Short mmCIF file of C-alpha atoms and ligand atoms in Angstrom, two decimals:
data_model
loop_
_atom_site.label_atom_id
_atom_site.label_comp_id
_atom_site.label_asym_id
_atom_site.label_seq_id
_atom_site.Cartn_x
_atom_site.Cartn_y
_atom_site.Cartn_z
CA MET A 1 90.98 28.91 55.19
CA THR A 2 90.36 32.25 53.54
CA THR A 3 90.73 31.64 49.85
CA ARG A 4 91.36 34.38 47.34
CA TYR A 5 87.84 33.74 46.05
CA ARG A 6 86.34 34.42 49.48
CA VAL A 7 88.38 37.60 49.90
CA GLU A 8 87.25 38.84 46.49
CA TYR A 9 83.68 37.89 47.31
CA ALA A 10 83.72 39.75 50.62
CA LEU A 11 85.27 42.82 49.10
CA LYS A 12 83.32 43.02 45.90
CA THR A 13 79.89 41.73 46.76
CA HIS A 14 78.52 45.30 46.68
CA ARG A 15 79.63 45.54 43.06
CA ARG A 16 78.01 42.32 41.88
CA ASP A 17 74.52 41.12 41.20
CA GLN A 18 74.48 37.55 42.44
CA PHE A 19 71.53 36.36 40.35
CA ILE A 20 73.13 37.55 37.12
CA GLU A 21 76.53 36.14 38.15
CA TRP A 22 74.90 32.79 38.85
CA ILE A 23 73.26 32.62 35.40
CA LYS A 24 76.59 33.66 33.88
CA GLY A 25 78.22 30.70 35.64
CA LEU A 26 75.60 28.30 34.25
CA LEU A 27 76.15 29.52 30.68
CA ALA A 28 79.94 29.38 31.06
CA VAL A 29 79.91 25.57 31.10
CA PRO A 30 78.51 25.01 27.57
CA PHE A 31 80.64 27.93 26.37
CA VAL A 32 83.82 26.25 27.60
CA LEU A 33 82.80 22.86 26.21
CA LEU A 34 81.48 24.00 22.84
CA SER A 35 83.40 27.10 21.78
CA GLN A 36 85.75 26.61 18.85
CA PRO A 37 88.67 29.00 19.30
CA THR A 38 90.85 26.93 16.93
CA ALA A 39 88.43 27.41 14.03
CA ILE A 40 90.07 30.77 13.54
CA TYR A 41 93.20 29.21 12.01
CA GLU A 42 91.64 25.97 10.82
CA ASN A 43 89.21 28.11 8.83
CA ASP A 44 86.44 25.56 9.32
CA LYS A 45 83.21 27.45 8.56
CA SER A 46 80.92 24.43 8.98
CA ALA A 47 82.34 23.73 12.45
CA MET A 48 81.57 27.34 13.36
CA GLY A 49 77.95 27.09 12.20
CA ALA A 50 77.47 23.79 14.03
CA MET A 51 79.01 25.28 17.17
CA ALA A 52 76.66 28.27 17.09
CA ILE A 53 73.58 26.06 16.69
CA ASN A 54 74.73 23.69 19.39
CA ALA A 55 75.58 26.53 21.80
CA HIS A 56 72.27 28.23 21.03
CA ASP A 57 70.36 25.05 21.90
CA ARG A 58 72.28 24.53 25.12
CA TYR A 59 72.00 28.16 26.25
CA SER A 60 68.27 28.07 25.40
CA GLN A 61 67.77 24.95 27.47
CA ILE A 62 69.54 26.54 30.46
CA MET A 63 67.38 29.66 30.18
CA SER A 64 64.27 27.49 30.07
CA ASP A 65 65.45 25.67 33.21
CA VAL A 66 66.06 28.98 35.01
CA GLU A 67 62.58 30.10 33.89
CA ASP A 68 61.13 27.00 35.58
CA LEU A 69 63.08 27.73 38.77
CA ILE A 70 61.65 31.28 38.80
CA ASN A 71 58.12 29.91 38.36
CA ASP A 72 58.71 27.59 41.29
CA HIS A 73 60.10 30.54 43.30
CA ILE A 74 56.96 32.58 42.52
CA ALA A 75 54.80 29.68 43.75
CA HIS A 76 56.78 29.64 47.02
CA GLN A 77 56.44 33.42 47.34
CA SER A 78 52.67 33.28 47.19
CA ALA A 79 52.28 30.38 49.61
CA ARG A 80 50.66 31.30 52.93
CA HIS A 81 53.74 30.11 54.88
CA PRO A 82 56.54 30.49 52.37
CA THR A 83 59.49 28.13 52.63
CA PRO A 84 62.69 28.85 50.68
CA SER A 85 62.48 27.85 47.02
CA LYS A 86 65.24 25.91 45.28
CA LEU A 87 66.26 29.17 43.59
CA LYS A 88 66.56 30.85 47.01
CA LEU A 89 68.83 28.05 48.18
CA LEU A 90 70.99 28.44 45.08
CA VAL A 91 71.06 32.26 45.11
CA PRO A 92 70.31 33.41 48.68
CA SER A 93 70.16 37.10 47.74
CA VAL A 94 67.44 36.62 45.13
CA GLY A 95 64.37 38.80 45.80
CA SER A 96 60.72 38.44 44.81
CA PHE A 97 59.45 38.35 41.26
CA PHE A 98 56.33 40.27 40.30
CA THR A 99 55.83 38.39 37.04
CA ARG A 100 57.01 35.28 35.28
CA LEU A 101 60.01 35.84 33.01
CA PRO A 102 59.99 34.18 29.57
CA LEU A 103 63.76 33.77 29.62
CA GLN A 104 64.03 31.26 26.78
CA ASP A 105 62.13 33.52 24.37
CA ALA A 106 64.06 36.55 25.55
CA PHE A 107 67.37 34.72 25.07
CA GLN A 108 66.42 33.70 21.56
CA TRP A 109 65.51 37.25 20.68
CA GLN A 110 68.69 38.72 22.12
CA ASP A 111 70.74 35.99 20.43
CA GLN A 112 69.33 37.04 17.07
CA LYS A 113 70.51 40.57 17.81
CA ARG A 114 73.81 39.97 19.64
CA PHE A 115 74.92 36.57 18.24
CA ILE A 116 75.94 35.41 21.68
CA SER A 117 76.07 31.74 20.55
CA SER A 118 78.45 32.54 17.69
CA ARG A 119 81.21 33.87 19.93
CA ARG A 120 84.36 31.78 20.34
CA PHE A 121 86.42 33.81 22.77
CA VAL A 122 83.94 35.82 24.83
CA ALA A 123 81.55 33.84 27.01
CA PRO A 124 77.98 35.04 27.70
CA SER A 125 78.64 38.15 29.73
CA PHE A 126 77.06 40.07 32.57
CA ASN A 127 75.69 42.57 30.03
CA ASP A 128 74.25 39.81 27.80
CA ILE A 129 72.33 38.43 30.77
CA ARG A 130 71.25 41.84 32.02
CA LEU A 131 69.76 42.58 28.58
CA ILE A 132 68.08 39.15 28.36
CA LEU A 133 66.45 39.78 31.74
CA ASN A 134 65.23 43.21 30.58
CA THR A 135 63.74 41.72 27.42
CA ALA A 136 62.07 38.93 29.41
CA GLN A 137 60.58 41.51 31.78
CA VAL A 138 59.09 43.67 29.04
CA MET A 139 57.88 40.57 27.13
CA SER A 140 56.04 39.47 30.23
CA LEU A 141 54.45 42.89 30.85
CA VAL A 142 53.50 43.62 27.26
CA ARG A 143 52.24 40.15 26.36
CA GLY A 144 50.06 40.14 29.46
CA SER A 145 48.85 43.70 28.52
CA ARG A 146 49.83 44.75 31.99
CA LEU A 147 52.05 47.78 31.47
CA GLU A 148 50.15 50.68 33.10
CA LEU A 149 52.97 52.77 34.59
CA MET A 150 56.55 53.26 33.48
CA THR A 151 58.94 55.14 35.75
CA PHE A 152 62.37 56.33 34.70
CA ASP A 153 65.42 57.42 36.61
CA GLY A 154 66.94 60.67 35.22
CA ASP A 155 70.76 60.85 35.02
CA VAL A 156 72.32 58.09 32.87
CA THR A 157 68.86 56.60 32.15
CA LEU A 158 67.18 59.38 30.14
CA TYR A 159 70.18 61.68 29.63
CA ASP A 160 73.91 61.68 30.31
CA ASP A 161 75.08 62.26 33.87
CA GLY A 162 74.42 65.88 34.89
CA ASP A 163 72.80 66.71 31.53
CA SER A 164 69.16 67.62 30.75
CA LEU A 165 66.36 66.06 28.70
CA ARG A 166 66.81 68.20 25.58
CA PRO A 167 64.32 68.43 22.70
CA ASP A 168 66.46 66.20 20.42
CA ASN A 169 66.53 63.32 22.93
CA PRO A 170 65.39 60.18 21.02
CA CYS A 171 63.49 58.86 24.06
CA ILE A 172 60.94 61.70 23.74
CA PRO A 173 58.87 60.42 20.77
CA ARG A 174 58.95 56.93 22.24
CA ILE A 175 57.65 58.13 25.62
CA LEU A 176 54.95 60.15 23.84
CA GLU A 177 53.89 57.04 21.94
CA LEU A 178 53.50 55.14 25.22
CA MET A 179 51.52 58.01 26.74
CA SER A 180 49.22 58.15 23.73
CA LYS A 181 48.42 54.49 24.42
CA GLY A 182 47.44 55.23 28.02
CA VAL A 183 50.66 54.30 29.84
CA ARG A 184 51.32 56.67 32.76
CA ILE A 185 54.85 58.02 33.12
CA GLY A 186 56.87 58.90 36.22
CA ILE A 187 60.34 60.41 36.29
CA VAL A 188 61.75 59.32 39.62
CA THR A 189 65.01 61.13 40.14
CA ALA A 190 67.28 61.74 43.09
CA ALA A 191 67.73 65.32 41.93
CA GLY A 192 65.89 67.13 44.71
CA TYR A 193 64.47 70.61 44.19
CA THR A 194 61.44 72.18 45.83
CA GLU A 195 60.51 74.39 42.84
CA ALA A 196 58.82 73.20 39.63
CA GLU A 197 61.00 75.54 37.52
CA LYS A 198 64.15 73.58 38.42
CA TYR A 199 62.65 70.32 37.14
CA TYR A 200 61.48 72.11 34.01
CA GLU A 201 65.10 73.20 33.37
CA ARG A 202 66.19 69.53 33.48
CA LEU A 203 63.22 68.02 31.62
CA TYR A 204 62.00 70.77 29.27
CA GLY A 205 62.51 68.73 26.08
CA LEU A 206 59.92 66.15 27.10
CA LEU A 207 57.53 68.58 28.82
CA ASP A 208 57.45 70.96 25.83
CA ALA A 209 56.97 68.03 23.43
CA ILE A 210 53.94 66.79 25.39
CA ALA A 211 52.49 70.31 25.47
CA ALA A 212 52.99 70.67 21.69
CA SER A 213 51.43 67.29 20.88
CA ASN A 214 47.90 66.83 19.52
CA PHE A 215 46.74 65.34 22.77
CA ALA A 216 48.38 67.81 25.21
CA ASN A 217 45.19 68.35 27.20
CA LYS A 218 44.25 64.68 27.24
CA LEU A 219 47.61 63.93 28.83
CA GLU A 220 47.15 66.34 31.73
CA HIS A 221 48.15 64.57 34.97
CA SER A 222 49.38 61.44 33.18
CA LEU A 223 53.05 62.26 33.78
CA VAL A 224 54.58 63.02 37.17
CA VAL A 225 58.03 64.00 38.33
CA MET A 226 59.15 62.64 41.70
CA GLY A 227 62.16 64.59 42.97
CA GLY A 228 64.59 63.81 45.80
CA GLU A 229 63.80 60.07 45.31
CA SER A 230 60.46 60.24 47.16
CA ASN A 231 60.13 63.75 48.53
CA PHE A 232 58.60 66.20 46.03
CA LEU A 233 55.85 65.32 43.54
CA PHE A 234 54.86 67.43 40.51
CA THR A 235 52.30 66.65 37.81
CA TYR A 236 52.21 67.61 34.14
CA THR A 237 49.74 70.37 33.37
CA PRO A 238 49.73 72.32 30.09
CA ASP A 239 48.46 75.49 31.80
CA SER A 240 51.48 76.16 33.99
CA PRO A 241 54.39 78.08 32.35
CA CYS A 242 56.80 75.34 33.42
CA LYS A 243 54.26 72.59 32.60
CA LEU A 244 54.46 71.22 36.13
CA ALA A 245 52.42 71.85 39.26
CA PRO A 246 53.10 70.58 42.79
CA VAL A 247 50.78 67.82 43.99
CA PRO A 248 49.31 68.22 47.51
CA ALA A 249 50.89 65.72 49.94
CA LYS A 250 47.52 64.10 50.73
CA ASP A 251 47.22 62.94 47.10
CA TRP A 252 50.45 60.96 46.98
CA GLN A 253 52.13 60.46 50.36
CA LEU A 254 51.97 56.98 51.84
CA PRO A 255 50.77 56.44 55.42
CA GLU A 256 54.27 55.30 56.46
CA MET A 257 55.63 58.73 55.49
CA SER A 258 53.92 60.27 58.52
CA SER A 259 57.06 59.38 60.51
CA TRP A 260 59.14 61.60 58.19
CA THR A 261 58.79 64.51 60.60
CA GLU A 262 61.10 67.52 60.50
CA ASP A 263 62.83 66.32 63.71
CA ASN A 264 63.47 62.84 62.33
CA VAL A 265 64.65 64.23 59.00
CA LYS A 266 67.03 66.66 60.69
CA ALA A 267 68.46 63.94 62.95
CA LEU A 268 69.15 61.64 59.99
CA LEU A 269 70.71 64.35 57.85
CA ASP A 270 72.89 65.46 60.81
CA VAL A 271 74.30 61.92 61.14
CA GLY A 272 74.79 61.69 57.36
CA GLU A 273 76.51 65.06 57.20
CA ALA A 274 78.89 64.19 60.05
CA ALA A 275 79.79 60.86 58.39
CA LEU A 276 80.40 62.59 55.05
CA LYS A 277 82.62 65.18 56.72
CA ASP A 278 84.64 62.45 58.45
CA CYS A 279 85.32 60.86 55.04
CA VAL A 280 86.23 64.22 53.54
CA ASP A 281 88.78 64.75 56.34
CA ALA A 282 90.13 61.19 56.29
CA MET A 283 90.71 61.11 52.52
CA LYS A 284 91.29 64.85 52.02
CA LEU A 285 88.54 64.89 49.42
CA PRO A 286 88.43 68.06 47.27
CA VAL A 287 84.68 68.57 47.71
CA GLN A 288 82.02 70.88 49.11
CA VAL A 289 79.23 69.74 51.40
CA LEU A 290 75.67 70.61 50.34
CA ARG A 291 72.82 70.43 52.83
CA LYS A 292 69.28 70.55 51.43
CA THR A 293 65.82 70.20 52.98
CA ARG A 294 65.65 66.45 52.34
CA ALA A 295 69.25 65.54 51.45
CA VAL A 296 72.89 66.09 52.21
CA GLY A 297 75.71 65.49 49.76
CA ILE A 298 79.27 66.18 48.69
CA PHE A 299 80.42 67.20 45.23
CA PRO A 300 83.75 68.38 43.77
CA SER A 301 84.35 71.68 41.95
CA LYS A 302 83.81 71.73 38.19
CA GLY A 303 86.53 69.84 36.32
CA ILE A 304 87.60 67.64 39.26
CA LYS A 305 86.84 63.93 39.07
CA LEU A 306 86.70 61.84 42.24
CA SER A 307 88.17 58.34 41.95
CA ARG A 308 86.03 55.21 42.11
CA GLU A 309 87.76 54.23 45.36
CA GLN A 310 87.03 57.58 47.02
CA LEU A 311 83.37 57.40 45.98
CA GLU A 312 82.84 53.78 47.02
CA GLU A 313 84.67 54.13 50.33
CA THR A 314 82.62 57.20 51.23
CA VAL A 315 79.27 55.72 50.29
CA LEU A 316 79.93 52.46 52.15
CA VAL A 317 81.13 54.27 55.30
CA VAL A 318 78.17 56.67 55.31
CA GLN A 319 75.68 53.89 54.69
CA ARG A 320 77.10 51.78 57.53
CA VAL A 321 77.15 54.74 59.97
CA LEU A 322 73.54 55.61 59.13
CA GLU A 323 72.38 51.99 59.41
CA MET A 324 73.85 51.78 62.91
CA SER A 325 72.42 55.11 64.09
CA ASP A 326 69.10 55.57 65.90
CA ALA A 327 68.08 58.18 63.34
CA GLY A 328 68.71 55.67 60.53
CA LYS A 329 66.42 53.15 62.20
CA ARG A 330 63.53 55.62 62.33
CA LEU A 331 63.48 56.60 58.66
CA PRO A 332 64.22 54.98 55.31
CA PHE A 333 67.14 56.64 53.53
CA CYS A 334 69.33 56.15 50.51
CA ALA A 335 73.08 56.82 50.48
CA PHE A 336 74.38 56.52 46.94
CA ASN A 337 77.27 57.14 44.61
CA GLY A 338 76.09 59.45 41.83
CA GLY A 339 79.16 58.96 39.62
CA ASN A 340 81.03 62.04 40.81
CA ASP A 341 79.11 62.94 43.95
CA ILE A 342 77.64 61.22 47.00
CA PHE A 343 74.19 61.98 48.38
CA VAL A 344 72.13 60.86 51.32
CA ASP A 345 68.41 61.28 50.62
CA ILE A 346 65.41 60.83 52.90
CA GLY A 347 63.40 57.86 51.62
CA ASP A 348 64.40 56.09 48.44
CA LYS A 349 63.11 55.24 44.97
CA SER A 350 60.97 52.32 46.13
CA TRP A 351 58.94 54.87 48.09
CA GLY A 352 59.08 57.22 45.12
CA VAL A 353 57.65 54.59 42.77
CA MET A 354 55.01 53.51 45.29
CA ALA A 355 53.92 57.14 45.71
CA CYS A 356 53.52 57.44 41.91
CA GLN A 357 51.47 54.21 41.93
CA ARG A 358 49.27 55.68 44.63
CA TYR A 359 48.86 59.02 42.82
CA PHE A 360 47.65 57.17 39.71
CA GLY A 361 44.93 55.40 41.69
CA GLY A 362 46.79 52.39 43.09
CA ILE A 363 48.61 50.74 40.17
CA GLU A 364 49.98 47.34 41.18
CA GLY A 365 53.70 46.51 41.20
CA SER A 366 53.14 43.81 38.56
CA LYS A 367 51.78 46.48 36.20
CA SER A 368 54.58 48.98 36.55
CA LEU A 369 58.17 48.99 35.34
CA HIS A 370 61.04 51.10 36.70
CA VAL A 371 63.96 51.73 34.34
CA GLY A 372 67.23 52.75 35.97
CA ASP A 373 71.01 52.50 35.83
CA GLN A 374 71.82 51.93 39.51
CA PHE A 375 71.02 48.42 40.66
CA LEU A 376 74.16 47.31 42.47
CA SER A 377 73.55 46.28 46.03
CA ALA A 378 75.15 49.17 47.89
CA GLY A 379 75.73 52.75 46.99
CA ALA A 380 73.07 52.68 44.26
CA ASN A 381 69.72 54.43 44.22
CA ASP A 382 67.54 52.46 41.75
CA PHE A 383 68.40 49.26 43.64
CA LYS A 384 65.93 50.06 46.41
CA VAL A 385 63.06 49.70 43.96
CA CYS A 386 63.70 45.99 43.81
CA SER A 387 65.57 45.19 47.02
CA ASN A 388 64.30 44.93 50.56
CA ILE A 389 61.19 42.73 50.59
CA ALA A 390 59.20 45.22 52.68
CA ARG A 391 59.82 47.97 50.14
CA LEU A 392 59.31 46.14 46.91
CA SER A 393 57.55 48.39 44.50
CA CYS A 394 57.55 47.06 40.93
CA THR A 395 59.31 45.21 38.12
CA THR A 396 62.60 46.69 36.89
CA ALA A 397 64.82 47.01 33.84
CA TRP A 398 68.52 47.71 34.34
CA ILE A 399 70.06 49.82 31.64
CA ALA A 400 73.60 51.18 31.27
CA SER A 401 73.05 54.27 29.09
CA PRO A 402 70.33 56.48 27.58
CA ALA A 403 70.86 54.58 24.28
CA GLU A 404 69.86 51.35 26.02
CA THR A 405 66.73 53.04 27.42
CA CYS A 406 65.83 54.00 23.88
CA ALA A 407 66.41 50.43 22.67
CA LEU A 408 64.21 49.14 25.50
CA LEU A 409 61.41 51.53 24.50
CA ASP A 410 61.73 50.26 20.92
CA GLU A 411 61.48 46.69 22.19
CA ILE A 412 58.26 47.58 24.01
CA SER A 413 56.84 49.15 20.89
CA GLU A 414 57.78 46.13 18.72
CA LEU A 415 56.33 43.77 21.29
CA LYS A 416 53.12 45.78 21.49
CA ALA A 417 52.84 45.62 17.71
CA ASP A 418 53.54 41.89 17.99
CA LYS A 419 56.52 42.20 15.66
CA VAL A 420 58.83 40.08 17.76
CA HIS A 421 59.16 36.49 16.72
CA THR A 422 61.54 34.16 18.38
CA ASP A 423 62.07 31.05 16.40
CA TYR A 424 64.85 28.53 16.21
CA ALA A 425 64.53 28.07 12.46
CA ALA A 426 65.39 31.70 11.66
CA PHE A 427 68.38 31.53 13.97
CA ARG A 428 69.67 28.28 12.44
CA ASP A 429 69.37 29.74 8.94
CA SER A 430 71.22 32.89 9.89
CA VAL A 431 74.23 31.18 11.49
CA SER A 432 74.62 28.37 8.99
CA ALA A 433 74.25 30.67 5.95
P1 IMP B 501 69.20 60.39 39.18
O1 IMP B 501 70.14 59.52 38.42
O2 IMP B 501 68.18 61.02 38.28
O3 IMP B 501 68.59 59.69 40.35
O4 IMP B 501 70.03 61.68 39.72
C1 IMP B 501 71.13 61.52 40.57
C2 IMP B 501 71.95 62.80 40.59
O5 IMP B 501 71.17 63.94 40.94
C3 IMP B 501 73.02 62.78 41.66
O6 IMP B 501 74.18 62.10 41.24
C4 IMP B 501 73.30 64.26 41.90
O7 IMP B 501 74.32 64.71 41.02
C5 IMP B 501 72.01 64.97 41.53
N1 IMP B 501 71.30 65.57 42.68
C6 IMP B 501 70.87 66.84 42.74
N2 IMP B 501 70.22 67.07 43.88
C7 IMP B 501 70.21 65.94 44.58
C8 IMP B 501 69.65 65.57 45.86
O8 IMP B 501 69.02 66.35 46.57
N3 IMP B 501 69.85 64.29 46.22
C9 IMP B 501 70.51 63.40 45.45
N4 IMP B 501 71.03 63.70 44.26
C10 IMP B 501 70.90 64.97 43.81
MG1 MG B 502 70.75 57.49 37.43
#
């Protein structure tokens, strides 16, 4: 029988992250059993404090158990003939992990900030878990002194959608601090231009700040911009007027990219363009079609907002058509929903990140972190960094706004300075005070 649950699952699976949903389900049980919604009118402060401590302990225990399951999954991953781990049986869509994740510590730290255990009406949410996973990932990288490369998506991650990285952007001093400590930086954006000037127009705040810093020359070639997901690479150089110079293909392209010939690219973009045009006709979308050297997209005129349904329908149709086409089997591609436009790009961000790793001398996936806003399973462009096993490129942090990126950079800095302490005693004191 097709239950409502199954229908919802089939229809919405592209809008869910199954690993996070699964953890959310585990935490929902102690929430239901322990939360004290009646304390609001019974005015029982001691019951509230006891509830928070009890919930904190139970949530912590669950996070520690999930941590153990991930460790077991990592052991299965590295076996010569891997068999499915218990975690894989529980969450079939789970991918590979590059590092261990100290989830219990990360939960305790986030609980001290977000007071998840003190809530009576709102259970641990998708966002709570997403942020705990991000914290666990940076804890693992920083504590193991393994962060060598940090790559960032552009729109929504470093600046608002369609905006630019302006000089007053609070991420700038934080990125400079990382660079001064030897961390390489990559901006891996779908925005695809062939000229350095266009990237300078979008990123000038950061590029000018690096050039004006005390160590401008020392930082030459320690920041790159990868445009069109994985198609155009530029490196920071203080001598160029726009602070960026193109990098010769032989210094960054991966051997697999030799199949990205002009004929194959044209064939894929032709199929993508036809599929986009079919959707435009079928839904009478008020958009223009834009064909570029390595991409094809649709976007509406200024002031017009496409609906979520129009965007999702288009991206899912185009993706399916491309997957079934011969051209789509010859080349990797990324069809994604950019918030108010849809683009099909040649390659994807996993290739973009791997090319940055190669340019910087072969940095391993377990030593690089990609920060992005698009990690849902279809119609998203940062997702490819962590999806398909064959294209895995590095660890990831999933943020929802530039403010969260800033908070993540602060977390890294606090962790590097060893200022983060997760201890039960401090939590108990704060909730029972
Ligand atoms: P990202 O978030 O930095 O990856 O940028 C995604 C946005 O870049 C898209 O939503 C588009 O608005 C814009 N864009 C500009 N040129 C391109 C292109 O060639 N391919 C894909 N997106 C593009
Ligand atoms: Mg983005």
